[in-house]
Amino acid sequence: MTATRVAGKGGMGKRRKAKVQAVAKRRQGLASRERLLDAAEKLFALYGFNGVSVRQIVHAAKVNLGAVPYHFGTKEELFKAVIYRRAQPLREEREERLKKLREKGKKPGLEEVLWALLEPAFRASRENEWFRRLLGRASMDPTPEVKKLLAEIYNVEFMVVPKELRKVNAELPDDVFYWRLNCFYGVMLFVLADPGKIQTIAGKEFDTSRPEVALKYVIPFLTAGFRSPA
Amino acid sequence: MTATRVAGKGGMGKRRKAKVQAVAKRRQGLASRERLLDAAEKLFALYGFNGVSVRQIVHAAKVNLGAVPYHFGTKEELFKAVIYRRAQPLREEREERLKKLREKGKKPGLEEVLWALLEPAFRASRENEWFRRLLGRASMDPTPEVKKLLAEIYNVEFMVVPKELRKVNAELPDDVFYWRLNCFYGVMLFVLADPGKIQTIAGKEFDTSRPEVALKYVIPFLTAGFRSPA
DNA sequence: ACACTATTCATACAAATGTATGATAAGCGT
DNA sequence: ACGCTTATCATACATTTGTATGAATAGTGT
């Protein structure tokens, strides 16, 4: 295969794995690809997977329409690429924090674990605020494709979350724990999905720029929830 | 105007208001309209506003394509109709519960208020389980049309929620209260949107058929969250 | 400078979309 | 039984959708 563009139907993903990654940096090319990812990230976050057309994305990215089939094959693959670009670094950071926590000697408490789990996601992507919103949104997207993809991602990247939380809630019976975990996800995703929502709800200004602020309020709420008598 | 079908562009909504409502019952007609609402309710709940086409809806409803322009004018109006059909009875039930609570004499507590606010929504629509999922989903839908509509609905139908919760959290400073209210919404909508999610999260079977069960777990979590030291 | 690959572009296309419409049928009051 | 409104139907239409492709350009190793 000369393998210039995405082959047939599902042949994507192999091509360029080695090549492009190796070469990516010394080229000034691939600007389209990167710009596409950025634009798609933002638009998907704002309007959802089905709420944006490929044409809107290429327009925002100032890139040709053909760039999408070329670089990603399908809209769905583009979406995946958007998520995966950030998901891995996110997991790494989360795990590093957990490691640090364990190294501190005594067994970490619920509050510390919550902090370690949430902070990276809340601060996700220094470069770009849109990813955290996308993550929240996508997690509640009812579309089957999106659900499937997200399940995939959660299995790979987020398995540590329930595992670590279980450790610091060892005394809870299974059913109680999982219901509280469910509540935890609800809070996390809601705040991730729309950091500005609180302003709408409250009808006044809030500092939503710094993620630590949100965590300052959210973590005590969650801690108390987990700690409440069964 | 002979006013048989939706006029021009935005003339809908007036026609039939008096007429149809008065006649609706003694006719066996309007079956299409009702079936459309049911099918749309379910499909919107499952796949979101942008995730379903009008054709999918009319097919599920076993109704002609033209019935949508005829009865509702646009897809968006259909969506509104789906929501409004249930939203009002929902509010009424919520308010009745609150009234009963106040009549009991002593000032109602946080837990009782939570119960009164949540139970109607969790049990929303005896006839049809889909509405509660739709309500949850729609509340997180990023699409501007849906957001606008939901804001509208919340202002009319849900204003009582923050008001009542504020009463039983009078001691909290504004910022703390609103952040906790935010968390509350997150939990509520998440559980409403996908009652079966907990099974995915836990990886095992849960009883998700009876809303009281969910509330048994969720309300203590929320109560503790609101009650946690600021 | 040359061969070659990687990328970008303008354009095409079939499928799906929301909406509109004229013809037809059904239901009601009289 | 008739007239009139309400409802249903088959069908049409202009857009928008995702994806594909061949030609043109830019970049790289030699």
Coordinates of C-alpha atoms in Angstrom, one line a residue, chain B:
Chain B
M1 CA -58.0 31.6 8.6
T2 CA -59.3 28.2 7.9
A3 CA -56.4 27.1 10.0
T4 CA -56.2 23.5 9.2
R5 CA -52.6 23.0 9.4
V6 CA -49.7 25.0 10.8
A7 CA -49.6 28.3 9.1
G8 CA -46.5 29.6 7.3
K9 CA -43.6 29.7 9.6
G10 CA -44.3 30.5 13.2
G11 CA -48.0 30.7 13.3
M12 CA -48.3 27.5 15.3
G13 CA -49.4 27.3 18.9
K14 CA -52.5 29.4 18.7
R15 CA -54.7 27.4 16.5
R16 CA -56.3 24.5 18.2
K17 CA -55.5 25.7 21.6
A18 CA -59.1 26.1 22.6
K19 CA -60.6 23.9 20.0
V20 CA -58.6 20.8 20.2
Q21 CA -58.4 20.8 24.0
A22 CA -62.1 21.0 24.3
V23 CA -62.8 18.3 21.7
A24 CA -59.9 16.1 22.3
K25 CA -61.7 13.7 24.6
R26 CA -64.8 13.0 22.7
R27 CA -62.8 12.2 19.6
Q28 CA -61.1 9.0 18.9
G29 CA -58.9 11.1 16.6
L30 CA -55.7 12.7 17.8
A31 CA -54.4 9.2 18.2
S32 CA -51.5 10.3 16.0
R33 CA -50.7 13.2 18.1
E34 CA -50.7 11.2 21.2
R35 CA -48.7 8.4 19.7
L36 CA -46.2 10.9 18.4
L37 CA -45.7 12.3 21.8
D38 CA -45.1 8.9 23.3
A39 CA -42.7 7.8 20.6
A40 CA -40.8 11.0 20.7
E41 CA -40.6 10.9 24.5
K42 CA -39.0 7.6 24.4
L43 CA -36.6 8.2 21.5
F44 CA -35.5 11.6 22.7
A45 CA -34.8 10.1 26.1
L46 CA -32.8 7.3 24.6
Y47 CA -30.8 9.2 21.9
G48 CA -31.2 12.9 22.6
F49 CA -32.7 15.6 20.5
N50 CA -30.2 15.5 17.8
G51 CA -29.8 11.7 17.9
V52 CA -33.3 11.0 16.5
S53 CA -34.8 12.0 13.2
V54 CA -38.4 12.9 12.6
R55 CA -38.7 9.9 10.4
Q56 CA -37.5 7.6 13.2
I57 CA -40.2 9.1 15.4
V58 CA -43.0 8.8 13.0
H59 CA -42.0 5.2 12.2
A60 CA -42.0 4.3 15.9
A61 CA -45.3 6.0 16.3
K62 CA -46.7 4.3 13.2
V63 CA -47.8 7.6 12.0
N64 CA -47.4 9.5 8.8
L65 CA -44.5 11.8 8.3
G66 CA -46.8 14.7 7.7
A67 CA -48.3 14.4 11.1
V68 CA -45.3 16.2 12.6
P69 CA -45.6 19.4 10.6
Y70 CA -49.3 19.2 11.0
H71 CA -49.6 18.7 14.7
F72 CA -46.5 20.5 15.9
G73 CA -45.1 22.5 13.1
T74 CA -41.4 21.7 13.8
K75 CA -39.3 19.1 15.5
E76 CA -38.5 21.6 18.1
E77 CA -42.1 22.2 18.9
L78 CA -42.7 18.5 19.2
F79 CA -39.9 18.3 21.7
K80 CA -41.4 21.1 23.7
A81 CA -44.8 19.5 23.7
V82 CA -43.2 16.3 24.9
I83 CA -41.7 18.0 27.9
Y84 CA -44.7 20.3 28.7
R85 CA -47.1 17.4 28.7
R86 CA -45.5 16.1 31.9
A87 CA -43.8 19.0 33.5
Q88 CA -46.9 20.7 34.8
P89 CA -48.4 17.6 36.6
L90 CA -45.0 17.1 38.0
R91 CA -44.9 20.5 39.5
E92 CA -48.3 20.1 40.9
E93 CA -47.5 16.9 42.6
R94 CA -44.3 18.4 44.1
E95 CA -46.2 21.4 45.4
E96 CA -48.9 19.2 46.9
R97 CA -46.3 17.3 48.8
L98 CA -44.7 20.4 50.1
K99 CA -48.0 21.7 51.2
K100 CA -48.7 18.5 53.1
L101 CA -45.3 18.8 54.7
R102 CA -46.1 22.2 56.0
E103 CA -49.5 21.2 57.2
K104 CA -47.9 18.6 59.5
G105 CA -47.2 21.4 61.9
K106 CA -43.5 21.7 62.9
K107 CA -41.0 23.0 60.4
P108 CA -40.0 20.3 57.9
G109 CA -36.4 19.1 57.9
L110 CA -33.9 18.9 55.1
E111 CA -34.5 15.2 54.5
E112 CA -38.2 15.6 54.2
V113 CA -37.9 18.4 51.8
L114 CA -35.5 16.5 49.7
W115 CA -37.9 13.6 49.6
A116 CA -40.8 15.8 48.6
L117 CA -38.8 17.5 45.8
L118 CA -37.2 14.3 44.4
E119 CA -39.8 11.7 44.6
P120 CA -42.3 13.1 42.1
A121 CA -39.5 13.5 39.6
F122 CA -38.1 10.0 40.2
R123 CA -41.5 8.6 39.8
A124 CA -42.5 11.0 37.1
S125 CA -45.2 9.8 34.9
R126 CA -46.7 6.6 36.0
E127 CA -47.7 5.8 32.5
N128 CA -44.3 6.1 31.1
E129 CA -40.9 5.7 32.5
W130 CA -39.1 7.6 29.7
F131 CA -39.9 11.0 30.8
R132 CA -37.7 11.0 33.8
R133 CA -34.8 9.9 31.7
L134 CA -35.6 12.6 29.2
L135 CA -35.7 15.2 31.9
G136 CA -32.3 14.2 33.1
R137 CA -30.8 14.0 29.6
A138 CA -32.3 17.2 28.4
S139 CA -30.9 19.0 31.4
M140 CA -27.4 18.3 30.2
D141 CA -28.0 18.6 26.5
P142 CA -25.5 21.1 25.2
T143 CA -27.6 22.1 22.2
P144 CA -28.6 25.7 22.3
E145 CA -32.2 25.1 21.5
V146 CA -32.6 22.5 24.2
K147 CA -30.7 24.7 26.7
K148 CA -33.0 27.6 26.0
L149 CA -36.1 25.5 26.3
L150 CA -34.9 23.9 29.5
A151 CA -34.0 27.2 31.1
E152 CA -37.6 28.3 30.3
I153 CA -39.0 25.2 31.9
Y154 CA -36.8 25.4 34.9
N155 CA -37.9 28.9 35.6
V156 CA -41.5 28.0 35.4
E157 CA -41.6 24.5 36.9
F158 CA -38.6 24.1 39.1
M159 CA -38.2 27.4 40.8
V160 CA -39.5 25.9 44.0
V161 CA -36.6 23.6 44.3
P162 CA -33.8 26.1 45.2
K163 CA -36.3 28.1 47.2
E164 CA -37.3 25.3 49.4
L165 CA -33.8 24.0 49.8
R166 CA -32.6 27.4 50.8
K167 CA -35.2 27.5 53.6
V168 CA -33.8 24.3 55.2
N169 CA -30.2 25.5 54.7
A170 CA -30.7 28.9 56.0
E171 CA -27.5 28.8 58.0
L172 CA -25.2 28.3 55.0
P173 CA -23.5 31.3 53.4
D174 CA -24.6 32.0 49.8
D175 CA -21.6 30.6 48.0
V176 CA -21.5 27.4 50.0
F177 CA -25.2 26.9 49.5
Y178 CA -25.1 27.4 45.8
W179 CA -22.2 25.1 45.3
R180 CA -24.0 22.4 47.2
L181 CA -27.2 23.0 45.2
N182 CA -25.0 22.5 42.2
C183 CA -23.9 19.2 43.5
F184 CA -27.5 18.3 44.3
Y185 CA -28.5 19.0 40.7
G186 CA -25.6 16.8 39.5
V187 CA -26.7 13.9 41.5
M188 CA -30.4 14.3 40.7
L189 CA -29.9 14.6 37.0
F190 CA -27.4 11.9 36.7
V191 CA -29.6 9.4 38.4
L192 CA -32.7 10.6 36.6
A193 CA -31.0 10.5 33.2
D194 CA -29.9 6.9 33.4
P195 CA -31.3 4.8 36.2
G196 CA -29.4 1.8 34.9
K197 CA -26.0 3.4 35.0
I198 CA -25.3 2.1 38.5
Q199 CA -25.3 -1.4 37.1
T200 CA -22.7 -0.5 34.6
I201 CA -20.7 1.2 37.3
A202 CA -21.0 -1.6 39.8
G203 CA -20.8 -4.3 37.2
K204 CA -23.6 -6.2 38.8
E205 CA -27.4 -6.3 39.1
F206 CA -29.3 -3.6 41.0
D207 CA -33.0 -3.0 41.5
T208 CA -33.6 0.0 39.4
S209 CA -37.2 -0.5 38.8
R210 CA -38.5 1.1 41.9
P211 CA -37.6 4.8 42.4
E212 CA -38.0 4.6 46.2
V213 CA -34.9 2.3 46.3
A214 CA -32.8 4.8 44.5
L215 CA -34.0 7.6 46.8
K216 CA -33.2 5.5 49.9
Y217 CA -29.6 5.6 48.9
V218 CA -29.4 9.0 47.3
I219 CA -31.2 11.1 49.9
P220 CA -28.8 10.3 52.8
F221 CA -25.9 11.1 50.5
L222 CA -27.4 14.5 49.7
T223 CA -28.4 15.2 53.2
A224 CA -24.9 14.6 54.5
G225 CA -23.5 16.7 51.7
F226 CA -25.7 19.7 52.7
R227 CA -25.1 19.2 56.3
S228 CA -21.3 18.9 56.1
P229 CA -19.4 21.6 58.0
A230 CA -18.6 24.6 55.8

